[in-house]
mmCIF file of C-alpha atoms in Angstrom:
data_model
loop_
_atom_site.group_PDB
_atom_site.id
_atom_site.type_symbol
_atom_site.label_atom_id
_atom_site.label_comp_id
_atom_site.label_asym_id
_atom_site.label_seq_id
_atom_site.Cartn_x
_atom_site.Cartn_y
_atom_site.Cartn_z
ATOM 1 C CA MET F 58 -0.099 0.145 0.022
ATOM 2 C CA GLY F 59 1.292 3.389 -1.308
ATOM 3 C CA PHE F 60 1.296 6.708 0.478
ATOM 4 C CA ALA F 61 -1.643 8.133 -0.795
ATOM 5 C CA GLU F 62 -3.561 5.432 -0.659
ATOM 6 C CA SER F 63 -2.616 4.710 3.072
ATOM 7 C CA VAL F 64 -3.171 8.127 4.163
ATOM 8 C CA ARG F 65 -6.881 7.555 2.469
ATOM 9 C CA THR F 66 -7.815 4.145 4.219
ATOM 10 C CA CYS F 67 -6.888 6.048 7.398
ATOM 11 C CA PHE F 68 -9.399 9.094 6.785
ATOM 12 C CA ARG F 69 -11.705 6.607 5.197
ATOM 13 C CA ARG F 70 -11.602 4.357 8.567
ATOM 14 C CA TYR F 71 -11.371 7.572 10.740
ATOM 15 C CA ALA F 72 -12.964 5.525 13.908
ATOM 16 C CA THR F 73 -12.880 2.378 12.991
ATOM 17 C CA PHE F 74 -10.798 0.428 15.589
ATOM 18 C CA SER F 75 -11.908 -2.881 14.639
ATOM 19 C CA GLY F 76 -10.233 -4.987 11.978
ATOM 20 C CA ARG F 77 -6.535 -4.804 10.917
ATOM 21 C CA ALA F 78 -4.208 -2.255 9.548
ATOM 22 C CA SER F 79 -0.708 -3.454 7.406
ATOM 23 C CA ARG F 80 2.685 -2.171 8.495
ATOM 24 C CA SER F 81 2.714 -0.048 5.148
ATOM 25 C CA GLU F 82 -0.378 1.723 6.468
ATOM 26 C CA PHE F 83 0.535 2.694 9.815
ATOM 27 C CA TRP F 84 3.720 3.833 8.723
ATOM 28 C CA TRP F 85 2.570 5.810 5.849
ATOM 29 C CA TRP F 86 0.179 7.469 8.143
ATOM 30 C CA VAL F 87 2.764 8.496 10.980
ATOM 31 C CA LEU F 88 4.847 9.636 7.955
ATOM 32 C CA PHE F 89 1.989 11.900 6.847
ATOM 33 C CA VAL F 90 1.465 13.153 10.294
ATOM 34 C CA VAL F 91 4.671 13.870 11.297
ATOM 35 C CA GLY F 92 5.191 15.601 8.160
ATOM 36 C CA MET F 93 2.326 17.525 7.997
ATOM 37 C CA SER F 94 3.115 18.450 11.852
ATOM 38 C CA VAL F 95 6.508 20.077 10.761
ATOM 39 C CA VAL F 96 5.092 22.051 7.725
ATOM 40 C CA LEU F 97 1.883 23.213 9.973
ATOM 41 C CA GLY F 98 4.372 24.338 12.327
ATOM 42 C CA LEU F 99 6.368 26.133 10.424
ATOM 43 C CA ALA F 100 3.167 27.970 8.602
ATOM 44 C CA ASP F 101 2.451 29.229 12.489
ATOM 45 C CA ARG F 102 5.819 30.717 13.147
ATOM 46 C CA MET F 103 5.451 32.541 9.525
ATOM 47 C CA LEU F 104 1.739 33.426 10.294
ATOM 48 C CA PHE F 105 1.484 34.079 13.832
ATOM 49 C CA GLY F 106 5.272 34.947 14.524
ATOM 50 C CA ALA F 107 6.983 34.243 17.995
ATOM 51 C CA ASP F 108 6.996 34.829 21.656
ATOM 52 C CA PRO F 109 10.177 37.351 21.826
ATOM 53 C CA VAL F 110 10.430 36.243 24.995
ATOM 54 C CA THR F 111 10.372 32.414 24.910
ATOM 55 C CA GLY F 112 11.066 32.010 21.058
ATOM 56 C CA ARG F 113 7.607 29.704 20.818
ATOM 57 C CA ALA F 114 5.307 30.142 18.343
ATOM 58 C CA PRO F 115 1.511 29.907 18.657
ATOM 59 C CA ARG F 116 0.534 26.033 17.893
ATOM 60 C CA ARG F 117 -2.997 27.455 15.869
ATOM 61 C CA LEU F 118 -3.049 25.544 12.572
ATOM 62 C CA SER F 119 -0.434 22.663 14.114
ATOM 63 C CA GLY F 120 -2.811 22.237 16.982
ATOM 64 C CA VAL F 121 -5.931 22.189 15.209
ATOM 65 C CA PHE F 122 -4.708 19.406 12.560
ATOM 66 C CA ASN F 123 -2.993 17.370 15.229
ATOM 67 C CA LEU F 124 -6.552 17.069 17.095
ATOM 68 C CA LEU F 125 -8.078 16.165 13.928
ATOM 69 C CA VAL F 126 -5.804 13.536 13.534
ATOM 70 C CA LEU F 127 -5.662 12.047 16.907
ATOM 71 C CA LEU F 128 -8.558 9.775 16.581
ATOM 72 C CA PRO F 129 -7.535 8.449 13.424
ATOM 73 C CA TRP F 130 -4.218 7.763 14.761
ATOM 74 C CA LEU F 131 -5.433 5.728 17.627
ATOM 75 C CA ALA F 132 -7.746 3.496 15.357
ATOM 76 C CA VAL F 133 -5.070 2.908 12.802
ATOM 77 C CA ALA F 134 -2.578 1.883 15.992
ATOM 78 C CA PHE F 135 -5.352 -0.468 17.368
ATOM 79 C CA ARG F 136 -5.598 -1.628 13.885
ATOM 80 C CA ARG F 137 -1.865 -2.358 13.552
ATOM 81 C CA MET F 138 -1.989 -3.897 17.058
ATOM 82 C CA HIS F 139 -4.656 -6.677 16.047
ATOM 83 C CA ASP F 140 -2.749 -7.412 12.798
ATOM 84 C CA SER F 141 -0.138 -8.896 14.554
ATOM 85 C CA GLY F 142 -2.384 -10.826 17.076
ATOM 86 C CA ARG F 143 -2.502 -7.991 20.206
ATOM 87 C CA PRO F 144 -5.281 -6.433 21.510
ATOM 88 C CA GLY F 145 -5.479 -2.541 20.686
ATOM 89 C CA TRP F 146 -5.152 -1.362 23.898
ATOM 90 C CA TYR F 147 -1.338 -2.510 24.334
ATOM 91 C CA TYR F 148 -0.675 0.458 22.369
ATOM 92 C CA PHE F 149 -1.491 2.457 25.850
ATOM 93 C CA ALA F 150 0.901 -0.007 27.530
ATOM 94 C CA PRO F 151 3.712 2.593 27.715
ATOM 95 C CA LEU F 152 1.624 5.338 28.900
ATOM 96 C CA LEU F 153 -0.138 3.154 31.633
ATOM 97 C CA VAL F 154 2.801 1.476 33.108
ATOM 98 C CA SER F 155 4.417 5.312 33.329
ATOM 99 C CA VAL F 156 1.102 6.914 34.847
ATOM 100 C CA GLY F 157 1.029 3.829 37.149
ATOM 101 C CA LEU F 158 4.789 4.160 38.524
ATOM 102 C CA MET F 159 4.645 7.690 38.744
ATOM 103 C CA PHE F 160 1.581 7.710 40.911
ATOM 104 C CA VAL F 161 3.224 5.316 43.421
ATOM 105 C CA LEU F 162 6.344 7.014 43.253
ATOM 106 C CA LEU F 163 4.544 10.623 43.972
ATOM 107 C CA SER F 164 2.265 9.435 46.416
ATOM 108 C CA GLY F 165 5.209 7.746 48.480
ATOM 109 C CA ILE F 166 7.328 11.346 48.353
ATOM 110 C CA VAL F 167 4.172 13.442 49.803
ATOM 111 C CA ILE F 168 3.362 10.721 52.300
ATOM 112 C CA ALA F 169 7.054 10.643 53.686
ATOM 113 C CA THR F 170 7.449 14.563 53.156
ATOM 114 C CA ALA F 171 4.349 15.750 54.689
ATOM 115 C CA ALA F 172 4.302 13.144 57.552
ATOM 116 C CA ASP F 173 7.718 14.611 58.456
ATOM 117 C CA VAL F 174 9.161 11.145 58.403
ATOM 118 C CA ASP F 175 12.291 11.635 56.768
ATOM 119 C CA PRO F 176 13.969 14.902 58.012
ATOM 120 C CA THR F 177 17.365 13.867 56.168
ATOM 121 C CA GLY F 178 15.810 13.818 53.113
ATOM 122 C CA VAL F 179 16.181 10.459 51.942
ATOM 123 C CA SER F 180 12.778 10.550 50.330
ATOM 124 C CA LEU F 181 14.116 12.847 47.672
ATOM 125 C CA LEU F 182 16.987 10.733 47.081
ATOM 126 C CA VAL F 183 14.635 7.595 46.427
ATOM 127 C CA GLY F 184 12.515 9.882 44.591
ATOM 128 C CA GLY F 185 15.241 10.436 42.214
ATOM 129 C CA VAL F 186 16.117 6.979 41.957
ATOM 130 C CA GLY F 187 12.417 6.176 41.380
ATOM 131 C CA ALA F 188 11.867 8.941 38.580
ATOM 132 C CA ALA F 189 15.123 7.444 37.032
ATOM 133 C CA ALA F 190 13.302 3.990 36.792
ATOM 134 C CA ILE F 191 10.297 5.303 35.797
ATOM 135 C CA MET F 192 12.426 7.049 32.734
ATOM 136 C CA VAL F 193 14.176 3.468 32.064
ATOM 137 C CA ILE F 194 10.826 1.364 32.077
ATOM 138 C CA HIS F 195 9.199 4.214 30.267
ATOM 139 C CA LEU F 196 11.803 3.835 27.424
ATOM 140 C CA CYS F 197 11.673 0.117 27.648
ATOM 141 C CA MET F 198 7.994 0.044 26.873
ATOM 142 C CA VAL F 199 8.393 2.816 24.012
ATOM 143 C CA VAL F 200 11.076 0.349 22.341
ATOM 144 C CA LEU F 201 8.713 -2.910 23.020
ATOM 145 C CA MET F 202 5.880 -0.870 21.421
ATOM 146 C CA ILE F 203 8.152 -0.013 18.233
ATOM 147 C CA TRP F 204 8.854 -3.453 18.413
ATOM 148 C CA TRP F 205 5.420 -4.482 18.022
ATOM 149 C CA LEU F 206 4.254 -2.267 15.471
ATOM 150 C CA THR F 207 6.976 -3.233 13.352
ATOM 151 C CA ARG F 208 6.284 -6.945 13.649
ATOM 152 C CA PRO F 209 5.043 -8.692 10.400
ATOM 153 C CA SER F 210 1.381 -9.523 9.661
ATOM 154 C CA ASP F 211 -0.073 -12.958 10.795
ATOM 155 C CA PRO F 212 -0.482 -14.417 7.414
ATOM 156 C CA GLY F 213 -3.791 -15.946 7.884
ATOM 157 C CA GLU F 214 -7.051 -14.612 9.723
ATOM 158 C CA ASN F 215 -6.799 -14.192 13.430
ATOM 159 C CA ARG F 216 -9.039 -13.201 16.093
ATOM 160 C CA TYR F 217 -9.271 -9.714 14.362
ATOM 161 C CA GLY F 218 -10.567 -10.661 11.233
ATOM 162 C CA PRO F 219 -8.369 -11.253 7.592
ATOM 163 C CA PRO F 220 -5.296 -9.721 6.878
ATOM 164 C CA PRO F 221 -5.523 -6.339 5.184
ATOM 165 C CA VAL F 222 -5.571 -6.479 1.611
ATOM 166 C CA PRO F 223 -2.352 -5.233 0.043
ATOM 167 C CA ARG F 224 -2.972 -2.368 -3.172
#
């Protein structure tokens, strides 16, 4: 499946989370979204200027575009996960693991400092080590996600349907 056909398919199946999507459909979609985000980010800077203090441009065009493609991005990601035989919600695994670990870490630090249990500051050291652990675990989850998204399709029909039709 080529670039134009992949983008058309993703827009045609805007909020379709069932079924399967080929590797090429997913990765052409990613290229389209990243490319358009860069182009619209540059357009935002040229049309609306940048804040002289921060150097940041308002994200009007690119922000609207990213909101418009969020649902089809999630849909094609779910279908891509289905294509390799995995549930679509696995796409959220890095986010869920990071948020869960962050919640555990922050709740422990808040309890230790609020109760004045640790006047020596060990909780801050534990917090730093915990934050580093969260970053490492998150990175591992992201690498795993990329590996899953680059796996070949299941050759035959799986529980999510027949393989995507090559075009």
